[in-house]
Tab-separated table of C-alpha atoms and ligand atoms in Angstrom:
chain	number	residue	atom	x	y	z
X	285	UNK	CA	4.939	-5.839	9.923
X	286	UNK	CA	8.443	-4.902	11.005
X	287	UNK	CA	10.653	-3.114	8.560
X	288	UNK	CA	14.247	-4.072	8.137
X	289	UNK	CA	15.597	-1.427	10.457
X	290	UNK	CA	13.240	-2.474	13.218
X	291	UNK	CA	14.283	-6.087	12.766
X	292	UNK	CA	17.962	-5.129	12.832
X	293	UNK	CA	17.400	-3.171	16.015
X	294	UNK	CA	15.519	-6.055	17.591
X	295	UNK	CA	18.133	-8.624	16.694
X	296	UNK	CA	21.160	-6.623	17.700
X	297	UNK	CA	24.459	-6.979	15.898
X	298	UNK	CA	25.603	-10.189	17.610
X	299	UNK	CA	22.571	-12.201	16.602
X	300	UNK	CA	22.646	-10.560	13.214
X	301	UNK	CA	26.175	-11.787	12.503
X	302	UNK	CA	25.044	-15.394	12.838
X	303	UNK	CA	22.382	-15.040	10.161
X	304	UNK	CA	23.083	-15.740	6.517
X	305	UNK	CA	22.641	-12.528	4.523
X	306	UNK	CA	20.118	-14.160	2.180
X	307	UNK	CA	17.975	-15.319	5.091
X	308	UNK	CA	18.018	-11.862	6.585
X	309	UNK	CA	17.064	-10.242	3.300
X	310	UNK	CA	14.207	-12.666	2.763
X	311	UNK	CA	12.880	-12.003	6.242
X	312	UNK	CA	13.220	-8.250	6.056
X	313	UNK	CA	12.110	-7.277	2.574
X	314	UNK	CA	8.602	-6.021	2.080
X	315	UNK	CA	6.983	-7.748	-0.851
X	316	UNK	CA	4.175	-5.852	-2.587
X	317	UNK	CA	1.194	-8.105	-3.321
X	318	UNK	CA	-2.105	-7.759	-5.163
X	319	UNK	CA	-3.507	-5.658	-2.325
X	320	UNK	CA	-0.586	-3.202	-2.550
X	321	UNK	CA	-0.329	-0.091	-4.691
X	322	UNK	CA	2.425	2.408	-5.352
X	323	UNK	CA	1.307	6.054	-5.401
X	324	UNK	CA	3.661	8.223	-7.446
X	325	UNK	CA	3.025	11.797	-6.401
X	326	UNK	CA	3.515	14.797	-8.708
X	327	UNK	CA	6.692	13.847	-10.571
X	328	UNK	CA	6.075	16.746	-12.946
X	329	UNK	CA	8.356	19.110	-14.814
X	330	UNK	CA	7.493	22.134	-12.637
X	331	UNK	CA	8.850	20.289	-9.585
X	332	UNK	CA	12.036	19.122	-11.321
X	333	UNK	CA	15.238	21.108	-12.023
X	334	UNK	CA	14.437	23.989	-14.359
X	335	UNK	CA	10.798	24.003	-13.260
X	336	UNK	CA	9.031	26.973	-11.675
X	337	UNK	CA	8.764	25.235	-8.282
X	338	UNK	CA	11.794	22.959	-8.515
X	339	UNK	CA	12.340	20.674	-5.527
X	340	UNK	CA	16.025	20.303	-4.660
X	341	UNK	CA	17.368	17.010	-6.080
X	342	UNK	CA	13.864	16.258	-7.337
X	343	UNK	CA	15.210	14.466	-10.389
X	344	UNK	CA	16.904	11.918	-8.132
X	345	UNK	CA	13.584	10.310	-7.262
X	346	UNK	CA	12.925	9.223	-10.842
X	347	UNK	CA	15.331	6.248	-11.142
X	348	UNK	CA	14.411	5.098	-7.630
X	349	UNK	CA	10.696	5.209	-8.443
X	350	UNK	CA	11.230	3.439	-11.775
X	351	UNK	CA	13.092	0.679	-9.944
X	352	UNK	CA	10.588	0.047	-7.147
X	353	UNK	CA	7.643	0.349	-9.565
X	354	UNK	CA	8.797	-2.932	-11.120
X	355	UNK	CA	7.695	-4.634	-7.909
X	356	UNK	CA	4.122	-3.352	-8.159
X	357	UNK	CA	1.229	-4.649	-10.243
X	358	UNK	CA	-0.796	-1.613	-9.127
X	359	UNK	CA	0.506	1.924	-9.634
X	360	UNK	CA	-1.404	5.194	-9.442
X	361	UNK	CA	0.193	8.508	-10.379
X	362	UNK	CA	-0.924	12.011	-9.489
X	363	UNK	CA	-0.633	15.282	-11.325
X	364	UNK	CA	-0.958	18.708	-9.749
X	365	UNK	CA	-3.319	20.372	-12.231
X	366	UNK	CA	-4.145	24.010	-11.581
X	367	UNK	CA	-6.229	26.550	-13.401
X	368	UNK	CA	-4.470	29.730	-14.532
X	369	UNK	CA	-4.699	32.243	-11.667
X	370	UNK	CA	-5.127	29.471	-9.086
X	371	UNK	CA	-5.676	30.589	-5.482
X	372	UNK	CA	-2.401	28.935	-4.392
X	373	UNK	CA	-0.337	31.200	-6.664
X	374	UNK	CA	1.354	34.166	-4.961
X	375	UNK	CA	0.951	36.083	-8.227
X	376	UNK	CA	-2.815	36.468	-7.715
X	377	UNK	CA	-2.512	37.981	-4.217
X	378	UNK	CA	-1.437	41.633	-4.245
X	379	UNK	CA	1.747	42.265	-2.262
X	380	UNK	CA	2.386	38.576	-1.540
X	381	UNK	CA	5.487	36.601	-2.380
X	382	UNK	CA	5.973	32.876	-2.898
X	383	UNK	CA	6.361	30.866	0.345
X	384	UNK	CA	4.405	33.426	2.383
X	385	UNK	CA	1.069	32.298	3.776
X	386	UNK	CA	-2.453	33.686	3.669
X	387	UNK	CA	-5.682	32.754	5.410
X	388	UNK	CA	-8.315	31.288	3.143
X	389	UNK	CA	-11.824	30.124	4.108
X	390	UNK	CA	-10.484	26.570	4.551
X	391	UNK	CA	-7.388	27.564	6.552
X	392	UNK	CA	-3.791	28.626	6.098
X	393	UNK	CA	-2.442	28.424	2.569
X	394	UNK	CA	1.210	28.578	1.564
X	395	UNK	CA	1.596	30.657	-1.592
X	396	UNK	CA	3.644	29.241	-4.442
X	397	UNK	CA	5.143	30.430	-7.690
X	398	UNK	CA	2.770	29.700	-10.589
X	399	UNK	CA	3.130	25.981	-11.320
X	400	UNK	CA	1.479	23.002	-12.990
X	401	UNK	CA	-1.015	24.994	-15.020
X	402	UNK	CA	-3.358	22.686	-16.906
X	403	UNK	CA	-2.101	21.697	-20.326
X	404	UNK	CA	1.340	23.296	-20.004
X	405	UNK	CA	4.644	21.494	-20.363
X	406	UNK	CA	5.391	22.239	-16.713
X	407	UNK	CA	2.365	20.190	-15.694
X	408	UNK	CA	3.468	17.153	-17.698
X	409	UNK	CA	4.744	14.087	-15.904
X	410	UNK	CA	8.497	13.604	-16.233
X	411	UNK	CA	9.346	11.939	-19.532
X	412	UNK	CA	11.935	9.893	-17.624
X	413	UNK	CA	9.318	8.017	-15.621
X	414	UNK	CA	9.042	4.487	-16.908
X	415	UNK	CA	5.932	2.903	-15.402
X	416	UNK	CA	3.873	1.615	-18.314
X	417	UNK	CA	1.660	-0.493	-16.054
X	418	UNK	CA	0.333	2.557	-14.139
X	419	UNK	CA	-3.436	2.196	-14.071
X	420	UNK	CA	-4.689	5.620	-13.091
X	421	UNK	CA	-3.468	9.200	-13.233
X	422	UNK	CA	-5.418	11.322	-10.815
X	423	UNK	CA	-5.403	15.091	-11.283
X	424	UNK	CA	-5.837	17.373	-8.312
X	425	UNK	CA	-5.981	21.064	-7.494
X	426	UNK	CA	-8.211	21.816	-10.479
X	427	UNK	CA	-10.736	23.838	-8.489
X	428	UNK	CA	-9.587	27.434	-8.833
X	429	UNK	CA	-10.339	28.436	-5.221
X	430	UNK	CA	-9.097	25.311	-3.404
X	431	UNK	CA	-5.628	23.780	-3.314
X	432	UNK	CA	-5.095	20.030	-3.076
X	433	UNK	CA	-1.778	18.694	-1.834
X	434	UNK	CA	-3.381	15.383	-0.980
X	435	UNK	CA	-4.322	12.815	-3.591
X	436	UNK	CA	-7.379	11.965	-1.471
X	437	UNK	CA	-8.912	15.207	-0.187
X	438	UNK	CA	-8.723	18.794	-1.320
X	439	UNK	CA	-7.419	21.388	1.124
X	440	UNK	CA	-10.936	22.182	2.367
X	441	UNK	CA	-10.685	18.792	4.095
X	442	UNK	CA	-13.944	17.480	2.660
X	443	UNK	CA	-13.970	17.481	-1.145
X	444	UNK	CA	-12.834	14.039	-2.196
X	445	UNK	CA	-10.868	13.209	-5.328
X	446	UNK	CA	-12.464	9.752	-5.444
X	447	UNK	CA	-9.130	7.979	-4.955
X	448	UNK	CA	-10.019	6.199	-1.694
X	449	UNK	CA	-13.162	4.719	-3.239
X	450	UNK	CA	-11.228	3.671	-6.334
X	451	UNK	CA	-8.543	1.913	-4.301
X	452	UNK	CA	-11.079	0.217	-2.026
X	453	UNK	CA	-13.113	-1.033	-4.979
X	454	UNK	CA	-9.865	-2.501	-6.316
X	455	UNK	CA	-9.318	-4.260	-2.943
X	456	UNK	CA	-6.115	-2.308	-2.278
X	457	UNK	CA	-5.103	-2.228	1.396
X	458	UNK	CA	-1.412	-1.225	1.484
X	459	UNK	CA	-0.108	1.973	-0.064
X	460	UNK	CA	3.501	2.892	-0.771
X	461	UNK	CA	3.956	6.612	-1.403
X	462	UNK	CA	6.804	8.192	-3.378
X	463	UNK	CA	7.423	11.430	-5.246
X	464	UNK	CA	7.385	15.173	-4.653
X	465	UNK	CA	7.404	16.870	-2.319
X	466	UNK	CA	7.872	14.905	0.907
X	467	UNK	CA	6.593	17.648	3.199
X	468	UNK	CA	3.563	18.686	1.160
X	469	UNK	CA	1.855	16.458	-1.380
X	470	UNK	CA	3.513	13.213	-0.235
X	471	UNK	CA	2.860	13.846	3.475
X	472	UNK	CA	-0.715	15.072	3.035
X	473	UNK	CA	-1.456	12.075	0.831
X	474	UNK	CA	0.035	9.671	3.378
X	475	UNK	CA	-1.880	11.257	6.264
X	476	UNK	CA	-5.192	11.159	4.403
X	477	UNK	CA	-4.507	7.575	3.372
X	478	UNK	CA	-4.178	6.637	7.048
X	479	UNK	CA	-7.445	8.439	7.828
X	480	UNK	CA	-9.079	6.446	5.034
X	481	UNK	CA	-7.925	3.214	6.703
X	482	UNK	CA	-4.999	2.154	4.527
X	483	UNK	CA	-1.683	0.741	5.735
X	484	UNK	CA	0.815	3.356	4.549
X	485	UNK	CA	4.531	3.328	3.812
X	486	UNK	CA	6.475	6.378	2.632
X	487	UNK	CA	9.612	5.454	0.698
X	488	UNK	CA	12.021	8.107	1.929
X	489	UNK	CA	14.714	7.885	-0.746
X	490	UNK	CA	12.032	7.955	-3.455
X	491	UNK	CA	10.915	11.396	-2.214
X	492	UNK	CA	12.464	14.844	-1.852
X	493	UNK	CA	11.211	17.744	0.256
X	494	UNK	CA	10.844	21.508	-0.083
X	495	UNK	CA	11.514	22.208	3.625
X	496	UNK	CA	9.940	25.635	4.007
X	497	UNK	CA	10.372	26.845	7.625
X	498	UNK	CA	10.807	23.422	9.196
X	499	UNK	CA	8.055	21.786	7.168
X	500	UNK	CA	10.065	18.634	6.455
X	501	UNK	CA	10.723	17.673	10.080
X	502	UNK	CA	7.125	18.499	10.986
X	503	UNK	CA	5.816	16.341	8.146
X	504	UNK	CA	7.841	13.301	9.284
X	505	UNK	CA	6.695	13.839	12.878
X	506	UNK	CA	3.039	14.111	11.834
X	507	UNK	CA	3.345	11.005	9.680
X	508	UNK	CA	5.008	8.996	12.471
X	509	UNK	CA	2.245	9.997	14.865
X	510	UNK	CA	-0.376	8.876	12.349
X	511	UNK	CA	1.232	5.438	11.964
X	512	UNK	CA	2.819	6.007	8.576
X	513	UNK	CA	5.815	3.698	8.165
X	514	UNK	CA	9.051	5.307	6.940
X	515	UNK	CA	11.033	2.931	4.752
X	516	UNK	CA	13.780	2.974	2.113
X	517	UNK	CA	13.522	1.675	-1.421
X	518	UNK	CA	15.910	-1.163	-0.477
X	519	UNK	CA	13.268	-2.450	1.961
X	520	UNK	CA	10.996	-3.333	-0.965
X	521	UNK	CA	11.460	-6.625	-2.781
X	522	UNK	CA	11.459	-5.747	-6.457
X	523	UNK	CA	12.107	-9.031	-8.210
X	524	UNK	CA	9.521	-11.802	-8.347
J	981	ZN	ZN1	0.110	22.974	-6.644
């Protein structure tokens, strides 16, 4: 399916001018159906202003996500959910600082400030999210020695969270991904979703990135290569 920008590019501005705006909108908008689900990634206090791993402008995703969520019958949310002393915390590695990397048995690991410790206020979903119809909250990163950016697979690349099987048993085929942070948990989720065979859209203005050493540009490039579609919230038809 073409997104609106691709259609605009294909039509060119001359042809576009002859189209009624309503006709164009109807042709271009992506309408979520029963086989579509919105994945809301890690919109938790630790990643919001004032949190221990605050993503710049992270709070700006909340109203956008609340708005597009109205267009979805199926919504799944995720929660980063670490043990105290989790392996991804810089504080447990002597001499290491946040945003440095270390080599772990499963590969390179970025080290973070302590965040999203199980049961703490920082790990709670934002109270400003308004998605009462959300069906599932999946927690990830709860194994002390393995991180999990992705909602599908832990960072060892093989331990599954069960999400792909859940979505497939619910006959979901198209996934729309939003939340925090674009270049880590959103991107890894989108990439694993492609590997699991889903059609995947990342809603750019419903995400914000951390951008550690070029990670944001790399994440978009990796997602494009994997066939992830990059869209804006305005591309999604919200009303019935
Ligand atoms: Zn984490």
